[in-house]
Amino acid sequence: MQALLHPSSNNLKISHVLTRVAPTRFAVVKCAYRSDAVHFHNGIGTSRADWQSSCAILASNVVSQQPQPPPDKSGTADHVASVNGHKTNVDLDLVPIEKLSSSSSADDKSSSPPPPPRALTITDLSPAPMHGSQLRVAYQGVPGAYSEAAAGKAYPKCEAIPCDQFEVAFQAVELWIADRAVLPLENSLGGSIHRNYDLLLRHRLHIVGEVQLPVHHCLLALPGVRKEYLNRVISHPQALAQCELTLTKLGLNVTREAVDDTAGAAEFVAANNLRDTGAIASARAADLYGLEILETGIQDDSSNVTRFVMLAREPIIPRTDRPFKTSIVFAHDKGTSVLFKVLSAFAFRNISLTKIESRPHRNRPIRLVSDSNEGTAKHFEYLFYVDFEASMAEVRAQNALAEVQEFTSFLRVLGSYPMDMTPWSPSRGD
């Protein structure tokens, strides 16, 4: 039985053929009853079910009440052993508990016998950790990014793993370097993050939850720098869009340049000692990288919220005891006229849609159509992403998707997951 130990990294960059990830190491976990591997003379133990059964047997100290003859040194198993009250012809060759410490001194032998090892449970055989406990969560950015804060809100006890790109976070989960990924999908001011919608279709991860994070932007600069001295402001494109009107009202004659993430902008200004450059980031980023806050709350709207989704390798089981949301993506071959029929499948069942997003069909962006299905008339092909308020455990949701499938050439459920019902107030300084 082997346990895979994944290496941890402060900043994963898997996009470059994973050259910075340390080689995977293996550690062998052996049973407490013997120092060598257990051998079954009749060949039992090759399947996973047999392996689990043998683990349970070895972890139990229930032995036969009848005295057993010594094991046959020739390797045969002619005697019949009794395990947990059931007779079997499997020669377990168990070592008595009192002989585990054969090298102990005479004083130790006179003391009370050690307690028996704890029996294995289903928790020991489950590879997935408890919710929020010791989870490795990948996010895009560097420490101080809003995505890191979202990961901490979704999984308070997690180990946050920064990634330099969105796709690296997807790959980190697929390669078992991380257990979850928390990535932004849309903002109340800046709109959708189209890159992540495309990556959801490219990768086979499942949405297992969502979290909404109020965003509070600050204008940061090196200590002693006044905002009148700034010639440019750098940040993530979404942050620049969310603060566009406020930057204009401040009367700053600055150029605005986009970088990979907000906290990365603050880190760049501090690392390069740029006294003519400001950064839009969080107050925590200012503390981490030694910058001063020139202006706080510079987002155009105080109700600035970003919606993040949690991604995992396996989907969760949908339920009906709490509000759920389901995300799907579909395509069709007959133009946008089919879209009305698809949406009607939800309207007739009183299912509310919370999001609809169209993205170009990359495999077939343009369709040529004429009366004879040949010609030069061009129609753009789109994929449609839809979120609706219903669980896949509900019959009405199942029937709606069954009807949608009749009108579409492609349909995929990205996830059915609990809605984030946490109340939030307008963003403010921490």
One Martini backbone bead per residue (centre of mass of N, CA, C, O) as a GRO file, in nm:
protein
  430
    1MET     BB    1   0.094   0.037   0.026
    2GLN     BB    2   0.060   0.362  -0.113
    3ALA     BB    3   0.176   0.703  -0.078
    4LEU     BB    4   0.125   1.007  -0.223
    5LEU     BB    5   0.372   1.268  -0.248
    6HIS     BB    6   0.330   1.593  -0.295
    7PRO     BB    7   0.470   1.861  -0.406
    8SER     BB    8   0.549   2.179  -0.299
    9SER     BB    9   0.474   2.521  -0.409
   10ASN     BB   10   0.488   2.867  -0.433
   11ASN     BB   11   0.512   2.867  -0.773
   12LEU     BB   12   0.346   2.752  -1.030
   13LYS     BB   13   0.486   2.638  -1.369
   14ILE     BB   14   0.343   2.426  -1.591
   15SER     BB   15   0.357   2.548  -1.884
   16HIS     BB   16   0.683   2.464  -1.865
   17VAL     BB   17   0.689   2.141  -1.841
   18LEU     BB   18   0.733   2.123  -1.530
   19THR     BB   19   1.041   2.214  -1.438
   20ARG     BB   20   0.968   2.315  -1.118
   21VAL     BB   21   0.888   2.028  -1.042
   22ALA     BB   22   0.928   1.792  -0.836
   23PRO     BB   23   0.975   1.483  -0.792
   24THR     BB   24   0.808   1.211  -0.732
   25ARG     BB   25   0.727   1.056  -0.426
   26PHE     BB   26   0.760   0.751  -0.235
   27ALA     BB   27   0.575   0.577   0.024
   28VAL     BB   28   0.578   0.308   0.245
   29VAL     BB   29   0.298   0.139   0.391
   30LYS     BB   30   0.286  -0.063   0.671
   31CYS     BB   31   0.206  -0.301   0.870
   32ALA     BB   32   0.201  -0.354   1.226
   33TYR     BB   33   0.247  -0.679   1.236
   34ARG     BB   34   0.471  -0.640   1.009
   35SER     BB   35   0.778  -0.585   0.825
   36ASP     BB   36   0.646  -0.745   0.604
   37ALA     BB   37   0.488  -0.865   0.358
   38VAL     BB   38   0.193  -1.006   0.272
   39HIS     BB   39   0.129  -1.362   0.209
   40PHE     BB   40  -0.063  -1.551  -0.018
   41HIS     BB   41  -0.069  -1.878  -0.111
   42ASN     BB   42  -0.347  -1.858  -0.305
   43GLY     BB   43  -0.347  -1.552  -0.449
   44ILE     BB   44  -0.473  -1.356  -0.266
   45GLY     BB   45  -0.478  -0.988  -0.340
   46THR     BB   46  -0.505  -0.841  -0.638
   47SER     BB   47  -0.739  -0.673  -0.555
   48ARG     BB   48  -0.892  -0.410  -0.406
   49ALA     BB   49  -1.090  -0.568  -0.231
   50ASP     BB   50  -0.878  -0.759  -0.108
   51TRP     BB   51  -0.704  -0.539   0.012
   52GLN     BB   52  -0.917  -0.424   0.206
   53SER     BB   53  -0.970  -0.686   0.356
   54SER     BB   54  -0.681  -0.732   0.459
   55CYS     BB   55  -0.664  -0.472   0.623
   56ALA     BB   56  -0.896  -0.540   0.817
   57ILE     BB   57  -0.773  -0.800   0.927
   58LEU     BB   58  -0.496  -0.684   1.028
   59ALA     BB   59  -0.647  -0.461   1.222
   60SER     BB   60  -0.748  -0.704   1.374
   61ASN     BB   61  -0.770  -0.883   1.709
   62VAL     BB   62  -0.946  -1.113   1.601
   63VAL     BB   63  -0.933  -1.442   1.697
   64SER     BB   64  -0.919  -1.753   1.745
   65GLN     BB   65  -1.022  -1.973   2.003
   66GLN     BB   66  -0.855  -2.175   1.860
   67PRO     BB   67  -0.589  -2.351   1.838
   68GLN     BB   68  -0.303  -2.317   1.636
   69PRO     BB   69  -0.097  -2.429   1.429
   70PRO     BB   70   0.186  -2.406   1.307
   71PRO     BB   71   0.339  -2.291   1.051
   72ASP     BB   72   0.423  -2.383   0.739
   73LYS     BB   73   0.750  -2.376   0.613
   74SER     BB   74   0.687  -2.480   0.310
   75GLY     BB   75   0.412  -2.299   0.216
   76THR     BB   76   0.164  -2.425   0.327
   77ALA     BB   77  -0.222  -2.448   0.379
   78ASP     BB   78  -0.381  -2.692   0.559
   79HIS     BB   79  -0.496  -2.523   0.756
   80VAL     BB   80  -0.764  -2.367   0.947
   81ALA     BB   81  -0.872  -2.047   0.967
   82SER     BB   82  -1.001  -1.791   1.199
   83VAL     BB   83  -1.191  -1.494   1.104
   84ASN     BB   84  -1.431  -1.337   1.259
   85GLY     BB   85  -1.583  -1.635   1.268
   86HIS     BB   86  -1.442  -1.727   0.992
   87LYS     BB   87  -1.362  -1.962   0.769
   88THR     BB   88  -1.030  -2.018   0.625
   89ASN     BB   89  -0.759  -2.102   0.379
   90VAL     BB   90  -0.597  -1.858   0.468
   91ASP     BB   91  -0.259  -1.773   0.523
   92LEU     BB   92  -0.175  -1.512   0.735
   93ASP     BB   93   0.062  -1.518   0.935
   94LEU     BB   94   0.034  -1.408   1.219
   95VAL     BB   95   0.151  -1.182   1.458
   96PRO     BB   96   0.169  -1.146   1.767
   97ILE     BB   97   0.149  -0.875   1.968
   98GLU     BB   98   0.359  -0.963   2.199
   99LYS     BB   99   0.598  -0.990   1.955
  100LEU     BB  100   0.669  -0.700   1.854
  101SER     BB  101   0.862  -0.655   2.127
  102SER     BB  102   1.133  -0.854   2.137
  103SER     BB  103   1.357  -0.615   2.213
  104SER     BB  104   1.273  -0.590   2.489
  105SER     BB  105   1.296  -0.562   2.805
  106ALA     BB  106   1.225  -0.699   3.113
  107ASP     BB  107   1.073  -0.452   3.221
  108ASP     BB  108   0.869  -0.429   2.984
  109LYS     BB  109   0.734  -0.713   3.029
  110SER     BB  110   0.607  -0.635   3.317
  111SER     BB  111   0.433  -0.458   3.183
  112SER     BB  112   0.188  -0.342   3.023
  113PRO     BB  113   0.035  -0.393   2.748
  114PRO     BB  114  -0.007  -0.276   2.455
  115PRO     BB  115  -0.210  -0.135   2.260
  116PRO     BB  116  -0.392  -0.192   2.008
  117PRO     BB  117  -0.440  -0.129   1.702
  118ARG     BB  118  -0.616   0.057   1.501
  119ALA     BB  119  -0.875   0.029   1.315
  120LEU     BB  120  -0.978   0.040   1.015
  121THR     BB  121  -1.136   0.275   0.807
  122ILE     BB  122  -1.292   0.450   0.560
  123THR     BB  123  -1.114   0.700   0.604
  124ASP     BB  124  -0.838   0.560   0.542
  125LEU     BB  125  -0.937   0.473   0.235
  126SER     BB  126  -0.973   0.773   0.175
  127PRO     BB  127  -0.823   1.015  -0.038
  128ALA     BB  128  -1.008   1.234   0.061
  129PRO     BB  129  -1.043   1.505   0.226
  130MET     BB  130  -1.174   1.708   0.416
  131HIS     BB  131  -1.356   1.978   0.427
  132GLY     BB  132  -1.105   2.222   0.441
  133SER     BB  133  -0.883   1.995   0.511
  134GLN     BB  134  -0.577   2.006   0.380
  135LEU     BB  135  -0.613   2.164   0.131
  136ARG     BB  136  -0.517   2.211  -0.207
  137VAL     BB  137  -0.528   2.540  -0.348
  138ALA     BB  138  -0.567   2.681  -0.653
  139TYR     BB  139  -0.440   2.997  -0.788
  140GLN     BB  140  -0.435   3.307  -0.942
  141GLY     BB  141  -0.125   3.432  -0.857
  142VAL     BB  142  -0.032   3.606  -0.571
  143PRO     BB  143   0.015   3.701  -0.280
  144GLY     BB  144  -0.283   3.911  -0.233
  145ALA     BB  145  -0.494   3.807  -0.395
  146TYR     BB  146  -0.828   3.760  -0.447
  147SER     BB  147  -0.809   3.454  -0.494
  148GLU     BB  148  -0.692   3.391  -0.216
  149ALA     BB  149  -0.936   3.493  -0.057
  150ALA     BB  150  -1.137   3.294  -0.188
  151ALA     BB  151  -0.997   3.035  -0.092
  152GLY     BB  152  -1.028   3.105   0.213
  153LYS     BB  153  -1.342   3.113   0.205
  154ALA     BB  154  -1.394   2.825   0.093
  155TYR     BB  155  -1.108   2.721   0.250
  156PRO     BB  156  -0.989   2.799   0.553
  157LYS     BB  157  -0.763   2.533   0.579
  158CYS     BB  158  -0.588   2.584   0.344
  159GLU     BB  159  -0.345   2.539   0.082
  160ALA     BB  160  -0.215   2.785  -0.097
  161ILE     BB  161  -0.160   2.786  -0.463
  162PRO     BB  162   0.025   2.955  -0.673
  163CYS     BB  163  -0.040   3.082  -1.009
  164ASP     BB  164   0.043   3.234  -1.321
  165GLN     BB  165  -0.213   3.082  -1.444
  166PHE     BB  166  -0.512   2.954  -1.515
  167GLU     BB  167  -0.420   2.683  -1.651
  168VAL     BB  168  -0.236   2.593  -1.418
  169ALA     BB  169  -0.467   2.538  -1.218
  170PHE     BB  170  -0.594   2.313  -1.378
  171GLN     BB  171  -0.337   2.129  -1.393
  172ALA     BB  172  -0.293   2.092  -1.088
  173VAL     BB  173  -0.547   1.913  -1.053
  174GLU     BB  174  -0.499   1.697  -1.275
  175LEU     BB  175  -0.194   1.630  -1.136
  176TRP     BB  176  -0.230   1.631  -0.809
  177ILE     BB  177  -0.117   1.904  -0.676
  178ALA     BB  178  -0.420   1.967  -0.643
  179ASP     BB  179  -0.758   1.956  -0.519
  180ARG     BB  180  -0.818   2.259  -0.594
  181ALA     BB  181  -0.994   2.534  -0.765
  182VAL     BB  182  -0.996   2.902  -0.766
  183LEU     BB  183  -1.203   3.086  -0.997
  184PRO     BB  184  -1.295   3.337  -1.196
  185LEU     BB  185  -1.601   3.443  -1.389
  186GLU     BB  186  -1.732   3.712  -1.249
  187ASN     BB  187  -1.833   4.063  -1.256
  188SER     BB  188  -2.037   4.331  -1.173
  189LEU     BB  189  -1.857   4.527  -1.371
  190GLY     BB  190  -1.662   4.356  -1.585
  191GLY     BB  191  -1.772   4.074  -1.602
  192SER     BB  192  -1.648   3.831  -1.787
  193ILE     BB  193  -1.414   3.556  -1.784
  194HIS     BB  194  -1.340   3.412  -2.076
  195ARG     BB  195  -1.102   3.225  -2.026
  196ASN     BB  196  -1.250   3.033  -1.820
  197TYR     BB  197  -1.469   2.934  -2.009
  198ASP     BB  198  -1.277   2.793  -2.206
  199LEU     BB  199  -1.139   2.605  -1.990
  200LEU     BB  200  -1.389   2.443  -1.905
  201LEU     BB  201  -1.401   2.295  -2.188
  202ARG     BB  202  -1.103   2.184  -2.211
  203HIS     BB  203  -1.156   2.070  -1.936
  204ARG     BB  204  -1.244   1.797  -1.679
  205LEU     BB  205  -1.370   1.967  -1.470
  206HIS     BB  206  -1.561   2.040  -1.169
  207ILE     BB  207  -1.821   2.201  -1.028
  208VAL     BB  208  -1.853   2.238  -0.647
  209GLY     BB  209  -1.866   2.563  -0.628
  210GLU     BB  210  -1.925   2.888  -0.469
  211VAL     BB  211  -1.796   3.238  -0.447
  212GLN     BB  212  -1.848   3.561  -0.300
  213LEU     BB  213  -1.643   3.863  -0.348
  214PRO     BB  214  -1.565   4.146  -0.219
  215VAL     BB  215  -1.422   4.438  -0.379
  216HIS     BB  216  -1.123   4.630  -0.273
  217HIS     BB  217  -0.972   4.901  -0.403
  218CYS     BB  218  -0.628   5.021  -0.443
  219LEU     BB  219  -0.387   5.280  -0.445
  220LEU     BB  220  -0.046   5.213  -0.512
  221ALA     BB  221   0.282   5.294  -0.363
  222LEU     BB  222   0.559   5.411  -0.280
  223PRO     BB  223   0.714   5.547  -0.039
  224GLY     BB  224   0.660   5.904  -0.087
  225VAL     BB  225   0.451   5.885  -0.311
  226ARG     BB  226   0.264   6.074  -0.520
  227LYS     BB  227   0.000   6.080  -0.739
  228GLU     BB  228   0.122   6.318  -0.921
  229TYR     BB  229   0.387   6.131  -1.005
  230LEU     BB  230   0.228   5.959  -1.189
  231ASN     BB  231   0.235   5.782  -1.518
  232ARG     BB  232   0.128   5.494  -1.416
  233VAL     BB  233  -0.109   5.209  -1.421
  234ILE     BB  234  -0.126   4.882  -1.276
  235SER     BB  235  -0.316   4.581  -1.370
  236HIS     BB  236  -0.576   4.413  -1.402
  237PRO     BB  237  -0.814   4.438  -1.637
  238GLN     BB  238  -1.054   4.428  -1.437
  239ALA     BB  239  -0.954   4.651  -1.244
  240LEU     BB  240  -0.939   4.878  -1.454
  241ALA     BB  241  -1.244   4.865  -1.526
  242GLN     BB  242  -1.352   4.912  -1.222
  243CYS     BB  243  -1.163   5.210  -1.216
  244GLU     BB  244  -1.203   5.412  -1.453
  245LEU     BB  245  -1.371   5.656  -1.340
  246THR     BB  246  -1.198   5.721  -1.088
  247LEU     BB  247  -0.934   5.790  -1.233
  248THR     BB  248  -1.056   6.032  -1.381
  249LYS     BB  249  -1.152   6.196  -1.125
  250LEU     BB  250  -0.852   6.227  -1.007
  251GLY     BB  251  -0.667   6.352  -1.248
  252LEU     BB  252  -0.493   6.132  -1.389
  253ASN     BB  253  -0.204   6.132  -1.605
  254VAL     BB  254  -0.231   5.809  -1.710
  255THR     BB  255  -0.129   5.503  -1.785
  256ARG     BB  256  -0.278   5.182  -1.874
  257GLU     BB  257  -0.169   4.862  -1.755
  258ALA     BB  258  -0.159   4.523  -1.812
  259VAL     BB  259  -0.167   4.238  -1.601
  260ASP     BB  260  -0.211   3.937  -1.449
  261ASP     BB  261  -0.232   4.078  -1.153
  262THR     BB  262  -0.270   4.266  -0.874
  263ALA     BB  263  -0.040   4.165  -0.686
  264GLY     BB  264   0.172   4.163  -0.913
  265ALA     BB  265   0.181   4.470  -0.941
  266ALA     BB  266   0.286   4.531  -0.658
  267GLU     BB  267   0.542   4.357  -0.680
  268PHE     BB  268   0.667   4.508  -0.924
  269VAL     BB  269   0.700   4.786  -0.796
  270ALA     BB  270   0.878   4.694  -0.555
  271ALA     BB  271   1.108   4.532  -0.705
  272ASN     BB  272   1.171   4.802  -0.913
  273ASN     BB  273   1.138   5.085  -0.791
  274LEU     BB  274   0.864   5.242  -0.893
  275ARG     BB  275   0.795   5.594  -0.875
  276ASP     BB  276   0.592   5.618  -1.149
  277THR     BB  277   0.418   5.370  -1.026
  278GLY     BB  278   0.106   5.222  -1.000
  279ALA     BB  279  -0.133   5.015  -0.809
  280ILE     BB  280  -0.401   4.781  -0.828
  281ALA     BB  281  -0.511   4.668  -0.506
  282SER     BB  282  -0.488   4.544  -0.207
  283ALA     BB  283  -0.422   4.594   0.124
  284ARG     BB  284  -0.253   4.335   0.157
  285ALA     BB  285  -0.047   4.395  -0.066
  286ALA     BB  286   0.074   4.640   0.076
  287ASP     BB  287   0.184   4.480   0.322
  288LEU     BB  288   0.359   4.265   0.169
  289TYR     BB  289   0.522   4.507  -0.030
  290GLY     BB  290   0.557   4.800   0.099
  291LEU     BB  291   0.306   4.988   0.051
  292GLU     BB  292   0.109   5.263  -0.023
  293ILE     BB  293  -0.202   5.425   0.035
  294LEU     BB  294  -0.356   5.667  -0.164
  295GLU     BB  295  -0.625   5.505  -0.238
  296THR     BB  296  -0.958   5.414  -0.141
  297GLY     BB  297  -1.215   5.283  -0.301
  298ILE     BB  298  -1.185   5.292  -0.651
  299GLN     BB  299  -1.433   5.176  -0.726
  300ASP     BB  300  -1.717   5.258  -0.907
  301ASP     BB  301  -1.854   5.042  -0.710
  302SER     BB  302  -1.933   4.925  -0.398
  303SER     BB  303  -2.085   4.678  -0.550
  304ASN     BB  304  -1.816   4.474  -0.570
  305VAL     BB  305  -1.835   4.153  -0.729
  306THR     BB  306  -1.690   3.824  -0.723
  307ARG     BB  307  -1.718   3.518  -0.898
  308PHE     BB  308  -1.642   3.199  -0.779
  309VAL     BB  309  -1.504   2.876  -0.853
  310MET     BB  310  -1.500   2.532  -0.773
  311LEU     BB  311  -1.259   2.279  -0.851
  312ALA     BB  312  -1.268   1.928  -0.957
  313ARG     BB  313  -1.229   1.596  -1.048
  314GLU     BB  314  -1.501   1.550  -0.893
  315PRO     BB  315  -1.814   1.532  -0.841
  316ILE     BB  316  -2.100   1.604  -0.678
  317ILE     BB  317  -2.379   1.533  -0.496
  318PRO     BB  318  -2.683   1.611  -0.548
  319ARG     BB  319  -2.932   1.818  -0.389
  320THR     BB  320  -3.253   1.931  -0.201
  321ASP     BB  321  -3.184   2.083   0.096
  322ARG     BB  322  -3.063   2.309  -0.098
  323PRO     BB  323  -2.947   2.546  -0.285
  324PHE     BB  324  -2.896   2.510  -0.636
  325LYS     BB  325  -2.656   2.498  -0.906
  326THR     BB  326  -2.637   2.488  -1.272
  327SER     BB  327  -2.391   2.409  -1.525
  328ILE     BB  328  -2.383   2.470  -1.881
  329VAL     BB  329  -2.306   2.346  -2.221
  330PHE     BB  330  -2.388   2.443  -2.566
  331ALA     BB  331  -2.477   2.329  -2.902
  332HIS     BB  332  -2.567   2.412  -3.250
  333ASP     BB  333  -2.671   2.377  -3.613
  334LYS     BB  334  -2.938   2.604  -3.643
  335GLY     BB  335  -2.876   2.839  -3.500
  336THR     BB  336  -3.043   3.086  -3.298
  337SER     BB  337  -3.339   2.964  -3.313
  338VAL     BB  338  -3.292   2.740  -3.086
  339LEU     BB  339  -3.267   2.910  -2.827
  340PHE     BB  340  -3.566   2.940  -2.758
  341LYS     BB  341  -3.621   2.638  -2.702
  342VAL     BB  342  -3.419   2.605  -2.474
  343LEU     BB  343  -3.536   2.825  -2.282
  344SER     BB  344  -3.824   2.701  -2.265
  345ALA     BB  345  -3.751   2.450  -2.094
  346PHE     BB  346  -3.724   2.635  -1.835
  347ALA     BB  347  -3.981   2.811  -1.831
  348PHE     BB  348  -4.198   2.575  -1.811
  349ARG     BB  349  -4.044   2.489  -1.515
  350ASN     BB  350  -3.957   2.730  -1.339
  351ILE     BB  351  -3.652   2.809  -1.427
  352SER     BB  352  -3.394   2.999  -1.329
  353LEU     BB  353  -3.180   3.227  -1.477
  354THR     BB  354  -2.837   3.364  -1.406
  355LYS     BB  355  -2.686   3.274  -1.685
  356ILE     BB  356  -2.559   3.396  -2.013
  357GLU     BB  357  -2.309   3.272  -2.247
  358SER     BB  358  -2.114   3.358  -2.532
  359ARG     BB  359  -1.900   3.157  -2.749
  360PRO     BB  360  -1.688   3.071  -2.967
  361HIS     BB  361  -1.650   2.821  -3.205
  362ARG     BB  362  -1.339   2.698  -3.252
  363ASN     BB  363  -1.390   2.454  -3.456
  364ARG     BB  364  -1.656   2.644  -3.578
  365PRO     BB  365  -1.691   2.978  -3.635
  366ILE     BB  366  -1.800   2.920  -3.941
  367ARG     BB  367  -2.099   2.920  -4.146
  368LEU     BB  368  -2.209   2.789  -4.455
  369VAL     BB  369  -2.511   2.923  -4.614
  370SER     BB  370  -2.783   2.797  -4.812
  371ASP     BB  371  -3.034   2.654  -4.977
  372SER     BB  372  -2.806   2.412  -5.049
  373ASN     BB  373  -2.580   2.427  -4.822
  374GLU     BB  374  -2.430   2.630  -5.025
  375GLY     BB  375  -2.186   2.899  -4.987
  376THR     BB  376  -2.136   3.251  -4.847
  377ALA     BB  377  -2.302   3.256  -4.606
  378LYS     BB  378  -2.243   3.392  -4.282
  379HIS     BB  379  -2.220   3.214  -3.967
  380PHE     BB  380  -2.193   3.223  -3.637
  381GLU     BB  381  -2.053   3.018  -3.395
  382TYR     BB  382  -2.184   2.897  -3.076
  383LEU     BB  383  -2.145   2.890  -2.731
  384PHE     BB  384  -2.346   2.803  -2.437
  385TYR     BB  385  -2.372   2.945  -2.117
  386VAL     BB  386  -2.554   2.806  -1.830
  387ASP     BB  387  -2.735   2.921  -1.543
  388PHE     BB  388  -2.931   2.741  -1.291
  389GLU     BB  389  -3.194   2.708  -1.039
  390ALA     BB  390  -3.095   2.381  -0.989
  391SER     BB  391  -3.101   2.043  -0.933
  392MET     BB  392  -3.012   1.727  -1.057
  393ALA     BB  393  -3.216   1.590  -0.843
  394GLU     BB  394  -3.433   1.714  -1.008
  395VAL     BB  395  -3.678   1.647  -1.232
  396ARG     BB  396  -3.700   1.918  -1.386
  397ALA     BB  397  -3.399   1.926  -1.470
  398GLN     BB  398  -3.391   1.659  -1.623
  399ASN     BB  399  -3.615   1.732  -1.829
  400ALA     BB  400  -3.484   1.985  -1.945
  401LEU     BB  401  -3.225   1.843  -2.057
  402ALA     BB  402  -3.374   1.642  -2.236
  403GLU     BB  403  -3.490   1.866  -2.421
  404VAL     BB  404  -3.226   2.009  -2.498
  405GLN     BB  405  -3.095   1.761  -2.643
  406GLU     BB  406  -3.289   1.772  -2.896
  407PHE     BB  407  -3.158   2.073  -2.999
  408THR     BB  408  -2.864   1.962  -2.968
  409SER     BB  409  -2.516   1.871  -3.043
  410PHE     BB  410  -2.424   1.981  -2.749
  411LEU     BB  411  -2.381   1.854  -2.402
  412ARG     BB  412  -2.273   1.992  -2.077
  413VAL     BB  413  -2.205   1.931  -1.740
  414LEU     BB  414  -2.018   2.124  -1.513
  415GLY     BB  415  -2.229   2.151  -1.263
  416SER     BB  416  -2.367   2.068  -0.929
  417TYR     BB  417  -2.419   2.323  -0.678
  418PRO     BB  418  -2.391   2.520  -0.422
  419MET     BB  419  -2.501   2.810  -0.318
  420ASP     BB  420  -2.412   3.136  -0.234
  421MET     BB  421  -2.573   3.264   0.075
  422THR     BB  422  -2.391   3.487   0.160
  423PRO     BB  423  -2.393   3.772   0.303
  424TRP     BB  424  -2.339   4.106   0.165
  425SER     BB  425  -2.155   4.400   0.155
  426PRO     BB  426  -2.025   4.666   0.077
  427SER     BB  427  -1.728   4.748   0.004
  428ARG     BB  428  -1.443   4.761   0.225
  429GLY     BB  429  -1.224   4.817   0.443
  430ASP     BB  430  -1.014   4.623   0.657
   0.00000   0.00000   0.00000
